[in-house]
Amino acid sequence: MSDDLGSPHPQAPSARAVVERVDEILEASYHSGDLGNFSDVLAETVYILLSRQTREVVYQRVYRDLRRRFPTWARLLRARSATVERILRPAGFGKQRTTQLRELLREVDRTNRELRVGPYGSNGGDLTLEFLRDRSAYDAETFLNALPGIGPKSARCILSYALGEDRFAVDTHVRRILGRLGIVADESGKPDHDAFEGAIPKASRIRLHVNLVHHGRAVCRESTPRCGSCSLISFCEMGRAKVATQAGGAGVVDLFGGAGAMGLGFERAGFRIAAAVEIERHAAQTYRLNHPGVPVLEAPVETVDGDLLRSWLPGLDAPTAVIAGPPCQGYSAAGARNNGDRRNLLFRHVSRLARELGALAVLIENVPGIRRVNGVTYTKRITASLRKAGYTAWKQPAVLRASDYGVPQNRQRLFFVGVARGISLPTVPAPTHAPQRNGTSDPALQRTVTLFEQLRDLPTLGPGEGAERIQLRDGGVVLNSTAMNHSPKVVAKIKAIPPGGGPISYRRLDRDVARTLVAGHRALPVHPIEHRTITVREAARIQGFPDTYFFCGPRSCQPLQVANAVPPALAHAIAKELRVSLEASELLDADLFSDRTA
């Protein structure tokens, strides 16, 4: 079994590869959110005891009530059982919990007396389990397992949260989710804690346990899992089958999906992304995180055929459309422009898969440089491949400029569209916006916001400042906002670059409309007024991504995800016109579309 999810057999990725991706997605989603645990060992032990088979809001309230009534554990030990039971009753199993809690404290008291610690030590004090910090992890776990009401799961929680050990606790949420993901085959009555722990890297255990609990409560529930809102669905066979059979029509398969920009535009037009295919790991993770409920197959498109995709997504119907933005490095003016680059012919697999899946429409997007690469024209080849696959295609691709659709850059993209018989070709979308030039703009169109306006409410940062999550005073959060740490020498060079000047991979952006975004040497263009390159968040703003869109992977791998993306507004413009054509045909019910169109 390979660790590579990009293999031709994506239905069987290794458990290690799945765990790594699940850990990354859940941390980006829940940020190891506080579960209310304690660093004090005895406090954590009682807290864990109360949490069993009880909702979080209830056991946290009961714990607070218990501590208000009994500020020391010694006083609680001396209290009447009826008083304790009355406080514990809302958590359920009142008598049983009261008995266990009192027996636990008696055992702690006996051990404190024997070790002459806590109230029996030279300095006095309350009952304690802090002496466990001086014991080995094995001895501490053995002691905890022997306490009344504390089992293997509870002991590992205490070891993790209070004692800082790299242990992995298996509660109902952890067991359910990892079982559904196929990471641990667990069919016994009681979980094999060692098997679960062995499947999780030490560095991830505490963080992953916390985030799995959050995910189990919010999404991957026992009887009513919200598979359509699950960012882990790519790895869950049950979830993939469920969303494929329940989703209905207007489904789109997104090939060469990248970070999900094209899919975002189609979603805004009312389409549903049934599945995406993307080979680059970090881009695939970004797609999964920001498009929950969309299975993303991490594989080369050329290794995928219709049968494989249907076996991976049981119940997948013929998609409404196949959309794709094949790699542009062989065509782009910022690239080598090599007509022998094998990636130049990957568009053939788009037409092939559309035919194999029986899609009603096909859309292929790419850069203007595709018209001619060192004497070779690819526009006719792409159009011919669509027609060979049985689709009626535009004679010439549509050329859309981002600034004509509200995006403050002059990035142009070519769109090739093909439709099945019985469907009229969509109209090329008309501009909706116009950039203001020389103080004037077309009064019939909305004004394209300037690039400076688009950025001005983001945090002011110097080189090396910022973070992947910046918490603002008003409670808001700015994502992916880490500025590159330029040396003084580089900063001096940047200061000398005028607006619109500099090399293509290190150009200072204009305040009004940028030419385009290029990520050269993993760095984005220079800020219009600051003496640094722009952050990933600033680039995403310029492209038209929502501020909630988080880009996964190391900081060095994020710029290309943003720079390679088609602005979602362009995809949305094409998608709206395609929707009109599909609704006008008798092949697709208009009610199958969602009402997200804007």
Coordinates of C-alpha atoms in Angstrom, one line a residue:
M1 CA 0.0 0.0 0.0
S2 CA 1.5 3.3 -1.1
D3 CA 1.6 6.5 1.0
D4 CA 0.8 8.4 -2.1
L5 CA -2.8 9.5 -2.6
G6 CA -1.8 10.4 -6.1
S7 CA -1.5 6.8 -7.2
P8 CA -3.8 5.3 -9.9
H9 CA -5.6 3.4 -7.1
P10 CA -6.9 6.2 -4.9
Q11 CA -9.5 4.0 -3.3
A12 CA -6.7 2.5 -1.1
P13 CA -4.4 5.3 0.3
S14 CA -2.3 4.4 3.2
A15 CA -3.6 5.0 6.7
R16 CA -0.6 7.3 7.4
A17 CA -1.3 9.5 4.4
V18 CA -4.9 9.8 5.4
V19 CA -4.1 10.6 9.0
E20 CA -1.7 13.4 7.9
R21 CA -4.3 15.0 5.7
V22 CA -7.1 14.6 8.3
D23 CA -5.0 16.1 11.0
E24 CA -4.2 19.1 8.8
I25 CA -7.8 19.7 7.8
L26 CA -9.2 19.4 11.3
E27 CA -6.5 21.7 12.8
A28 CA -7.4 24.3 10.2
S29 CA -11.1 23.9 11.0
Y30 CA -11.0 23.7 14.8
H31 CA -7.6 25.0 15.8
S32 CA -7.4 22.5 18.7
G33 CA -10.3 24.4 20.3
D34 CA -10.4 24.3 24.1
L35 CA -12.4 21.4 25.6
G36 CA -12.2 22.8 29.1
N37 CA -9.5 20.5 30.3
F38 CA -7.2 21.2 33.3
S39 CA -3.5 21.1 33.9
D40 CA -4.0 20.0 37.5
V41 CA -4.0 16.2 37.5
L42 CA -6.8 15.7 40.1
A43 CA -9.0 18.4 38.6
E44 CA -8.6 16.8 35.2
T45 CA -9.4 13.3 36.7
V46 CA -12.6 14.5 38.2
Y47 CA -13.5 16.5 35.0
I48 CA -13.0 13.4 32.9
L49 CA -15.0 11.3 35.3
L50 CA -18.0 13.7 35.0
S51 CA -17.7 13.9 31.2
R52 CA -18.5 10.3 30.4
Q53 CA -21.8 9.8 28.5
T54 CA -22.7 13.4 29.1
R55 CA -23.0 16.5 26.8
E56 CA -20.2 19.0 27.1
V57 CA -22.4 21.9 28.2
V58 CA -23.9 19.8 31.0
Y59 CA -20.7 18.3 32.5
Q60 CA -18.9 21.6 32.4
R61 CA -21.7 23.3 34.3
V62 CA -21.9 20.4 36.8
Y63 CA -18.1 20.6 37.4
R64 CA -18.4 24.4 38.0
D65 CA -21.3 23.9 40.4
L66 CA -19.3 21.2 42.2
R67 CA -16.2 23.4 42.7
R68 CA -18.3 26.4 43.8
R69 CA -19.9 24.3 46.5
F70 CA -16.7 22.5 47.5
P71 CA -13.6 24.7 46.8
T72 CA -11.3 21.9 48.1
W73 CA -11.3 18.2 47.3
A74 CA -10.9 17.5 51.0
R75 CA -14.2 19.2 51.7
L76 CA -15.9 17.3 48.9
L77 CA -14.6 14.0 50.4
R78 CA -16.2 14.9 53.8
A79 CA -19.6 16.0 52.2
R80 CA -22.8 14.1 52.6
S81 CA -23.5 11.8 49.6
A82 CA -27.0 13.3 49.1
T83 CA -25.5 16.7 48.7
V84 CA -23.0 15.6 46.1
E85 CA -25.6 13.5 44.3
R86 CA -27.9 16.6 44.0
I87 CA -25.2 18.5 42.3
L88 CA -24.2 15.7 39.9
R89 CA -27.8 14.7 39.0
P90 CA -28.0 16.9 35.8
A91 CA -25.1 14.9 34.3
G92 CA -27.1 11.6 34.7
F93 CA -26.2 8.5 36.7
G94 CA -26.2 10.6 39.8
K95 CA -25.9 7.8 42.4
Q96 CA -23.3 5.9 40.4
R97 CA -21.2 9.0 39.7
T98 CA -21.4 10.1 43.3
T99 CA -20.2 6.6 44.5
Q100 CA -17.3 6.6 42.0
L101 CA -16.3 10.2 42.8
R102 CA -16.2 9.5 46.6
E103 CA -14.4 6.2 46.1
L104 CA -11.9 8.0 43.8
L105 CA -11.2 10.7 46.4
R106 CA -10.9 8.1 49.2
E107 CA -8.2 6.4 47.1
V108 CA -6.4 9.7 46.5
D109 CA -6.6 10.5 50.2
R110 CA -5.2 7.1 51.1
T111 CA -2.3 7.5 48.6
N112 CA -1.6 11.1 49.8
R113 CA -1.4 9.8 53.4
E114 CA 0.9 7.0 52.4
L115 CA 3.2 9.3 50.4
R116 CA 2.9 12.1 52.9
V117 CA 1.8 14.7 50.2
G118 CA -1.1 17.0 49.9
P119 CA -2.8 17.6 53.3
Y120 CA -0.3 15.1 54.9
G121 CA 2.8 16.9 53.6
S122 CA 5.0 19.3 55.5
N123 CA 3.3 22.3 53.9
G124 CA -0.2 20.9 54.0
G125 CA -2.7 21.7 51.2
D126 CA -5.5 20.0 49.3
L127 CA -5.7 16.4 48.0
T128 CA -3.5 16.0 45.0
L129 CA -2.3 13.7 42.2
E130 CA 0.6 16.0 41.2
F131 CA 3.0 13.3 42.4
L132 CA 2.2 11.4 39.2
R133 CA 4.4 13.9 37.3
D134 CA 7.5 12.3 38.9
R135 CA 6.5 8.8 37.7
S136 CA 7.0 7.1 34.4
A137 CA 4.2 7.3 31.9
Y138 CA 3.6 3.6 32.4
D139 CA 3.4 3.8 36.2
A140 CA 1.2 6.9 36.0
E141 CA -1.2 5.1 33.6
T142 CA -1.2 2.0 35.8
F143 CA -2.1 4.1 38.8
L144 CA -4.9 6.0 37.0
N145 CA -6.4 2.8 35.6
A146 CA -6.8 1.5 39.1
L147 CA -8.8 4.5 40.3
P148 CA -12.6 4.0 40.6
G149 CA -14.4 5.2 37.5
I150 CA -11.3 5.6 35.4
G151 CA -10.7 3.3 32.5
P152 CA -8.1 3.2 29.6
K153 CA -9.7 6.1 27.7
S154 CA -10.0 8.3 30.7
A155 CA -6.5 7.5 31.8
R156 CA -5.1 8.5 28.5
C157 CA -7.0 11.7 28.5
I158 CA -5.5 12.6 31.8
L159 CA -2.0 11.6 30.6
S160 CA -2.5 13.8 27.6
Y161 CA -4.1 16.9 28.9
A162 CA -2.7 17.1 32.5
L163 CA 0.6 15.3 32.3
G164 CA 1.6 16.3 28.7
E165 CA 2.2 12.8 27.5
D166 CA 1.9 11.9 23.8
R167 CA -0.9 9.5 24.3
F168 CA -4.1 9.0 22.2
A169 CA -7.4 8.7 23.9
V170 CA -10.2 6.8 22.1
D171 CA -13.6 8.1 23.0
T172 CA -16.8 7.5 21.0
H173 CA -16.1 10.3 18.6
V174 CA -12.6 9.2 17.8
R175 CA -13.6 5.6 17.4
R176 CA -16.5 6.5 15.1
I177 CA -14.6 8.8 12.8
L178 CA -11.4 6.8 12.5
G179 CA -13.5 3.7 11.9
R180 CA -15.5 5.4 9.1
L181 CA -12.3 6.6 7.6
G182 CA -10.9 3.1 7.6
I183 CA -7.8 4.2 9.6
V184 CA -8.3 1.5 12.2
A185 CA -10.4 -1.6 11.7
D186 CA -12.2 -1.8 15.0
E187 CA -15.1 -4.3 15.1
S188 CA -14.7 -5.5 18.7
G189 CA -17.0 -4.5 21.6
K190 CA -14.3 -2.5 23.2
P191 CA -11.7 -0.4 21.3
D192 CA -8.1 -1.5 21.1
H193 CA -6.5 1.6 22.4
D194 CA -3.0 0.5 21.5
A195 CA -4.1 -0.1 17.9
F196 CA -5.6 3.4 17.6
E197 CA -2.6 5.0 19.3
G198 CA -0.2 3.2 17.0
A199 CA -1.9 4.6 13.9
I200 CA -1.4 8.2 15.0
P201 CA 2.0 9.9 15.0
K202 CA 3.1 11.1 18.5
A203 CA 3.3 14.8 17.5
S204 CA -0.4 14.7 16.3
R205 CA -2.0 12.7 19.1
I206 CA -3.3 15.4 21.5
R207 CA -4.2 17.9 18.8
L208 CA -5.9 15.3 16.7
H209 CA -7.9 13.9 19.6
V210 CA -9.2 17.3 20.5
N211 CA -10.2 18.1 16.9
L212 CA -11.8 14.7 16.3
V213 CA -14.0 15.4 19.3
H214 CA -15.1 18.7 17.9
H215 CA -15.7 17.2 14.4
G216 CA -17.7 14.3 15.9
R217 CA -19.9 16.7 17.8
A218 CA -20.4 19.1 14.9
V219 CA -20.4 17.0 11.7
C220 CA -19.6 13.3 12.0
R221 CA -22.4 12.4 14.3
E222 CA -23.5 8.8 15.2
S223 CA -27.0 8.6 13.7
T224 CA -27.2 11.8 11.6
P225 CA -23.8 12.5 10.1
R226 CA -23.7 15.7 8.1
C227 CA -21.7 14.2 5.2
G228 CA -22.6 17.1 2.9
S229 CA -20.8 19.4 5.2
C230 CA -17.8 17.2 5.9
S231 CA -14.3 18.3 4.9
L232 CA -13.0 14.7 5.4
I233 CA -15.4 13.2 2.9
S234 CA -12.6 12.4 0.4
F235 CA -11.4 9.7 2.8
C236 CA -14.7 8.3 3.8
E237 CA -16.2 5.6 1.6
M238 CA -19.6 5.8 3.4
G239 CA -19.7 9.6 3.1
R240 CA -18.8 9.6 -0.6
A241 CA -21.5 7.1 -1.4
K242 CA -24.0 9.1 0.6
V243 CA -23.4 12.5 -1.0
A244 CA -23.2 10.9 -4.5
T245 CA -26.6 9.3 -4.2
Q246 CA -28.3 12.2 -2.4
A247 CA -27.0 15.1 -4.3
G248 CA -29.3 15.1 -7.3
G249 CA -28.6 17.0 -10.5
A250 CA -26.6 20.1 -11.5
G251 CA -23.5 18.2 -10.5
V252 CA -20.1 19.2 -11.8
V253 CA -16.8 17.3 -11.9
D254 CA -13.9 19.7 -11.5
L255 CA -10.6 18.4 -13.1
F256 CA -7.2 20.0 -12.4
G257 CA -9.2 21.6 -9.6
G258 CA -6.3 23.4 -7.9
A259 CA -7.4 25.3 -4.8
G260 CA -11.0 25.3 -5.9
A261 CA -11.5 28.7 -7.5
M262 CA -13.3 27.4 -10.6
G263 CA -15.5 25.3 -8.4
L264 CA -16.3 28.3 -6.2
G265 CA -17.5 30.3 -9.2
F266 CA -19.7 27.4 -10.4
E267 CA -21.1 27.0 -6.9
R268 CA -22.0 30.7 -6.8
A269 CA -24.0 30.1 -10.0
G270 CA -26.0 27.4 -8.4
F271 CA -24.1 24.3 -9.6
R272 CA -23.0 21.6 -7.2
I273 CA -19.5 20.2 -7.3
A274 CA -19.9 16.5 -7.3
A275 CA -16.2 15.7 -7.2
A276 CA -12.8 17.3 -8.0
V277 CA -9.5 15.8 -9.1
E278 CA -6.2 17.5 -8.2
I279 CA -2.7 16.0 -8.1
E280 CA -0.9 18.6 -5.9
R281 CA -1.3 17.7 -2.2
H282 CA -1.6 21.1 -0.7
A283 CA -4.0 22.4 -3.3
A284 CA -6.2 19.3 -2.9
Q285 CA -6.2 20.0 0.9
T286 CA -7.3 23.6 0.3
Y287 CA -10.1 22.4 -2.0
R288 CA -11.3 19.9 0.7
L289 CA -11.2 22.4 3.5
N290 CA -13.1 25.1 1.7
H291 CA -15.6 22.9 -0.1
P292 CA -16.9 20.6 2.6
G293 CA -18.9 17.7 1.2
V294 CA -16.9 17.7 -2.1
P295 CA -14.8 14.5 -2.5
V296 CA -11.4 15.4 -3.9
L297 CA -9.5 12.7 -5.6
E298 CA -5.7 13.3 -5.2
A299 CA -4.5 11.8 -8.5
P300 CA -3.1 12.6 -11.9
V301 CA -6.1 13.3 -14.3
E302 CA -4.5 11.1 -17.0
T303 CA -4.8 8.1 -14.7
V304 CA -8.5 8.6 -14.0
D305 CA -11.2 7.2 -16.2
G306 CA -15.0 7.1 -15.9
D307 CA -15.1 3.6 -14.3
L308 CA -12.5 4.5 -11.7
L309 CA -14.4 7.7 -10.7
R310 CA -17.7 5.9 -10.5
S311 CA -16.2 3.2 -8.3
W312 CA -14.6 5.8 -6.1
L313 CA -18.0 7.7 -5.9
P314 CA -20.6 4.9 -5.9
G315 CA -23.9 6.2 -7.2
L316 CA -22.4 9.1 -9.2
D317 CA -24.8 10.1 -12.0
A318 CA -23.7 11.6 -15.3
P319 CA -22.5 15.1 -14.4
T320 CA -24.1 18.2 -15.7
A321 CA -20.7 19.5 -16.6
V322 CA -17.0 18.7 -16.5
I323 CA -14.9 21.8 -15.9
A324 CA -11.1 22.1 -16.0
G325 CA -8.1 24.4 -15.9
P326 CA -5.2 22.3 -17.1
P327 CA -1.7 23.4 -16.1
C328 CA -0.6 26.5 -18.0
Q329 CA 3.1 26.4 -17.4
G330 CA 3.8 25.2 -21.0
Y331 CA 1.8 28.1 -22.4
S332 CA 2.2 31.0 -20.0
A333 CA 4.3 34.0 -20.7
A334 CA 5.7 33.6 -17.2
G335 CA 6.8 30.1 -18.0
A336 CA 9.1 28.3 -20.4
R337 CA 6.6 28.3 -23.3
N338 CA 7.8 24.9 -24.5
N339 CA 5.6 23.3 -27.1
G340 CA 7.1 19.9 -26.2
D341 CA 5.8 20.1 -22.6
R342 CA 3.7 17.1 -22.0
R343 CA 1.3 19.2 -19.9
N344 CA 0.3 21.1 -23.1
L345 CA -1.8 18.1 -24.1
L346 CA -3.6 17.3 -20.9
F347 CA -6.7 19.0 -22.2
R348 CA -7.4 15.8 -24.1
H349 CA -8.2 14.0 -20.9
V350 CA -10.9 16.6 -20.1
S351 CA -12.7 15.8 -23.3
R352 CA -12.2 12.1 -22.7
L353 CA -13.5 12.1 -19.2
A354 CA -16.5 14.2 -20.2
R355 CA -17.4 11.7 -22.8
E356 CA -16.9 8.7 -20.5
L357 CA -19.0 10.3 -17.8
G358 CA -21.7 11.4 -20.2
A359 CA -21.5 15.1 -19.2
L360 CA -23.9 17.5 -20.8
A361 CA -21.3 20.3 -21.0
V362 CA -17.6 20.8 -20.9
L363 CA -15.6 23.9 -20.0
I364 CA -11.8 24.3 -20.3
E365 CA -10.0 27.4 -19.1
N366 CA -6.4 28.5 -19.8
V367 CA -4.1 31.5 -20.4
P368 CA -4.0 33.6 -23.6
G369 CA -0.6 32.2 -24.4
I370 CA -2.3 29.0 -25.5
R371 CA -3.1 30.6 -28.8
R372 CA 0.5 30.1 -30.0
V373 CA 3.5 28.5 -28.4
N374 CA 6.6 28.8 -30.5
G375 CA 4.6 28.5 -33.7
V376 CA 2.2 25.8 -32.4
T377 CA -1.5 26.7 -32.0
Y378 CA -3.4 24.9 -29.3
T379 CA -6.8 26.6 -29.5
K380 CA -7.9 24.6 -32.6
R381 CA -6.6 21.4 -31.0
I382 CA -8.7 22.0 -27.9
T383 CA -11.8 22.8 -29.9
A384 CA -11.2 19.8 -32.1
S385 CA -10.9 17.5 -29.0
L386 CA -14.3 18.8 -27.7
R387 CA -16.0 18.1 -31.1
K388 CA -14.3 14.7 -31.4
A389 CA -15.8 13.8 -28.0
G390 CA -19.3 14.6 -29.4
Y391 CA -19.8 18.2 -28.2
T392 CA -20.8 21.3 -30.1
A393 CA -18.2 23.9 -29.3
W394 CA -17.6 27.6 -29.8
K395 CA -15.6 28.4 -32.9
Q396 CA -13.3 30.6 -30.9
P397 CA -12.7 30.6 -27.2
A398 CA -14.2 33.4 -25.1
V399 CA -11.6 35.9 -23.8
L400 CA -12.6 37.3 -20.4
R401 CA -10.7 40.0 -18.6
A402 CA -10.9 40.0 -14.8
S403 CA -11.4 43.7 -14.4
D404 CA -14.5 43.5 -16.5
Y405 CA -16.1 41.4 -13.8
G406 CA -15.2 43.3 -10.7
V407 CA -11.6 42.0 -10.1
P408 CA -8.9 44.6 -9.8
Q409 CA -6.5 43.1 -12.3
N410 CA -6.2 42.8 -16.1
R411 CA -5.7 39.1 -16.0
Q412 CA -7.2 37.5 -19.2
R413 CA -8.4 33.9 -19.5
L414 CA -9.6 31.9 -22.5
F415 CA -12.7 29.7 -22.0
F416 CA -13.6 26.8 -24.3
V417 CA -17.2 25.5 -24.0
G418 CA -18.8 22.5 -25.5
V419 CA -22.4 21.2 -25.1
A420 CA -24.2 18.0 -25.9
R421 CA -26.8 17.7 -28.6
G422 CA -30.1 19.4 -27.7
I423 CA -28.4 22.2 -25.8
S424 CA -27.7 25.6 -27.2
L425 CA -24.2 27.0 -26.8
P426 CA -24.2 29.7 -24.1
T427 CA -23.7 33.3 -24.8
V428 CA -20.3 34.8 -24.1
P429 CA -20.9 36.7 -20.8
A430 CA -21.0 40.5 -21.2
P431 CA -18.9 42.7 -18.8
T432 CA -20.6 43.6 -15.5
H433 CA -17.9 46.1 -14.3
A434 CA -15.5 48.6 -15.7
P435 CA -12.3 49.9 -14.1
Q436 CA -12.1 53.7 -13.6
R437 CA -9.6 55.1 -15.9
N438 CA -8.5 58.8 -16.1
G439 CA -11.3 59.6 -13.7
T440 CA -14.1 58.1 -15.9
S441 CA -15.8 54.8 -16.2
D442 CA -18.8 53.4 -18.2
P443 CA -21.9 54.6 -16.3
A444 CA -23.8 51.6 -17.5
L445 CA -21.5 49.3 -15.6
Q446 CA -20.6 48.9 -11.9
R447 CA -17.2 50.3 -11.1
T448 CA -14.4 47.8 -10.5
V449 CA -13.0 48.4 -7.0
T450 CA -9.4 49.5 -7.2
L451 CA -6.7 47.2 -6.0
F452 CA -5.8 49.7 -3.2
E453 CA -9.4 49.8 -2.0
Q454 CA -9.5 46.0 -2.0
L455 CA -6.5 45.8 0.3
R456 CA -6.7 48.9 2.6
D457 CA -8.7 47.3 5.5
L458 CA -6.2 44.4 5.9
P459 CA -3.5 44.7 8.6
T460 CA -0.5 46.9 7.9
L461 CA 2.5 44.6 8.0
G462 CA 6.2 45.0 7.6
P463 CA 8.5 42.3 6.2
G464 CA 8.4 39.1 8.4
E465 CA 5.3 40.3 10.3
G466 CA 1.9 38.7 10.5
A467 CA 0.7 35.1 11.0
E468 CA -1.5 32.5 9.4
R469 CA -4.3 33.6 11.8
I470 CA -4.3 37.2 13.0
Q471 CA -6.9 37.8 15.7
L472 CA -8.3 41.3 15.4
R473 CA -9.6 43.5 18.3
D474 CA -13.2 43.3 17.0
G475 CA -13.1 39.5 17.2
G476 CA -12.5 39.0 13.5
V477 CA -9.7 36.8 12.1
V478 CA -7.4 37.4 9.1
L479 CA -6.1 34.2 7.5
N480 CA -2.9 33.4 5.6
S481 CA -1.4 36.8 6.4
T482 CA 2.3 36.0 6.9
A483 CA 4.5 38.5 5.2
M484 CA 7.8 37.4 3.7
N485 CA 10.9 38.3 5.8
H486 CA 13.0 40.2 3.3
S487 CA 16.6 41.2 4.1
P488 CA 17.5 44.9 4.3
K489 CA 19.1 44.5 0.9
V490 CA 16.0 43.2 -0.7
V491 CA 13.8 45.9 1.0
A492 CA 16.1 48.5 -0.5
K493 CA 15.6 47.1 -4.0
I494 CA 11.9 46.9 -3.5
K495 CA 11.8 50.6 -2.4
A496 CA 13.2 51.5 -5.8
I497 CA 10.5 49.7 -7.8
P498 CA 7.9 52.2 -9.1
P499 CA 4.2 51.2 -9.4
G500 CA 3.8 48.7 -12.3
G501 CA 7.6 48.4 -12.5
G502 CA 10.0 45.5 -11.9
P503 CA 10.4 42.1 -13.4
I504 CA 7.3 39.9 -14.1
S505 CA 8.0 37.8 -11.0
Y506 CA 8.7 40.7 -8.7
R507 CA 6.6 43.6 -10.0
R508 CA 5.1 46.3 -7.8
L509 CA 1.4 46.3 -8.2
D510 CA -0.5 49.4 -9.4
R511 CA -2.9 51.1 -6.9
D512 CA -5.7 50.9 -9.5
V513 CA -5.6 47.6 -11.5
A514 CA -2.9 45.0 -11.5
R515 CA -1.7 43.4 -14.7
T516 CA -1.9 39.9 -13.3
L517 CA -0.6 37.9 -10.4
V518 CA 2.5 35.7 -10.8
A519 CA 4.2 33.8 -8.0
G520 CA 7.8 33.8 -9.0
H521 CA 10.3 31.9 -6.8
R522 CA 7.4 31.3 -4.3
A523 CA 7.0 35.1 -3.8
L524 CA 4.1 37.2 -4.9
P525 CA 4.2 40.7 -6.4
V526 CA 5.2 43.7 -4.4
H527 CA 2.6 45.6 -2.5
P528 CA 1.4 48.9 -4.1
I529 CA 2.7 51.0 -1.2
E530 CA 4.4 48.7 1.4
H531 CA 8.0 47.7 0.8
R532 CA 7.4 44.0 0.8
T533 CA 5.7 41.4 -1.4
I534 CA 2.0 40.9 -0.7
T535 CA 0.7 38.2 1.6
V536 CA -1.3 35.2 0.4
R537 CA -4.4 36.9 1.9
E538 CA -3.8 40.0 0.0
A539 CA -3.3 38.0 -3.2
A540 CA -6.5 36.1 -2.5
R541 CA -8.4 39.4 -2.0
I542 CA -7.1 40.6 -5.4
Q543 CA -8.2 37.4 -7.0
G544 CA -11.7 37.6 -5.4
F545 CA -11.6 34.7 -2.9
P546 CA -13.7 35.3 0.2
D547 CA -11.8 36.1 3.4
T548 CA -12.9 32.8 5.0
Y549 CA -11.0 30.9 2.3
F550 CA -7.9 29.3 4.0
F551 CA -5.0 28.0 1.9
C552 CA -3.3 24.9 3.3
G553 CA 0.3 23.8 3.3
P554 CA 3.6 25.5 4.2
R555 CA 3.7 29.3 3.5
S556 CA 6.1 28.6 0.6
C557 CA 3.5 26.4 -1.1
Q558 CA 0.5 28.8 -0.8
P559 CA 1.4 31.6 -3.4
L560 CA 1.1 29.3 -6.4
Q561 CA -2.3 28.1 -5.3
V562 CA -3.6 31.6 -5.4
A563 CA -1.6 32.9 -8.4
N564 CA -2.6 29.8 -10.6
A565 CA -6.3 30.2 -9.8
V566 CA -8.8 31.6 -12.3
P567 CA -10.6 34.5 -10.5
P568 CA -13.8 33.0 -9.2
A569 CA -15.8 35.9 -10.7
L570 CA -14.7 34.9 -14.2
A571 CA -15.8 31.3 -13.6
H572 CA -19.1 32.6 -12.2
A573 CA -19.7 34.7 -15.3
I574 CA -19.3 31.7 -17.6
A575 CA -21.2 29.4 -15.3
K576 CA -24.3 31.7 -15.2
E577 CA -24.5 31.7 -19.0
L578 CA -24.0 27.9 -19.1
R579 CA -26.8 27.6 -16.6
V580 CA -29.1 29.6 -18.8
S581 CA -28.5 27.3 -21.7
L582 CA -29.0 24.1 -19.6
E583 CA -32.2 25.4 -18.1
A584 CA -33.5 26.3 -21.6
S585 CA -32.9 22.7 -22.8
E586 CA -35.3 19.9 -22.0
L587 CA -32.4 17.8 -20.7
L588 CA -32.1 19.4 -17.2
D589 CA -34.7 20.5 -14.7
A590 CA -34.1 24.1 -13.6
D591 CA -35.1 23.1 -10.0
L592 CA -32.0 21.0 -9.7
F593 CA -29.9 24.2 -9.3
S594 CA -29.4 25.7 -6.0
D595 CA -30.3 29.4 -5.5
R596 CA -26.8 30.6 -4.7
T597 CA -26.4 32.5 -7.9
A598 CA -25.5 36.2 -7.5

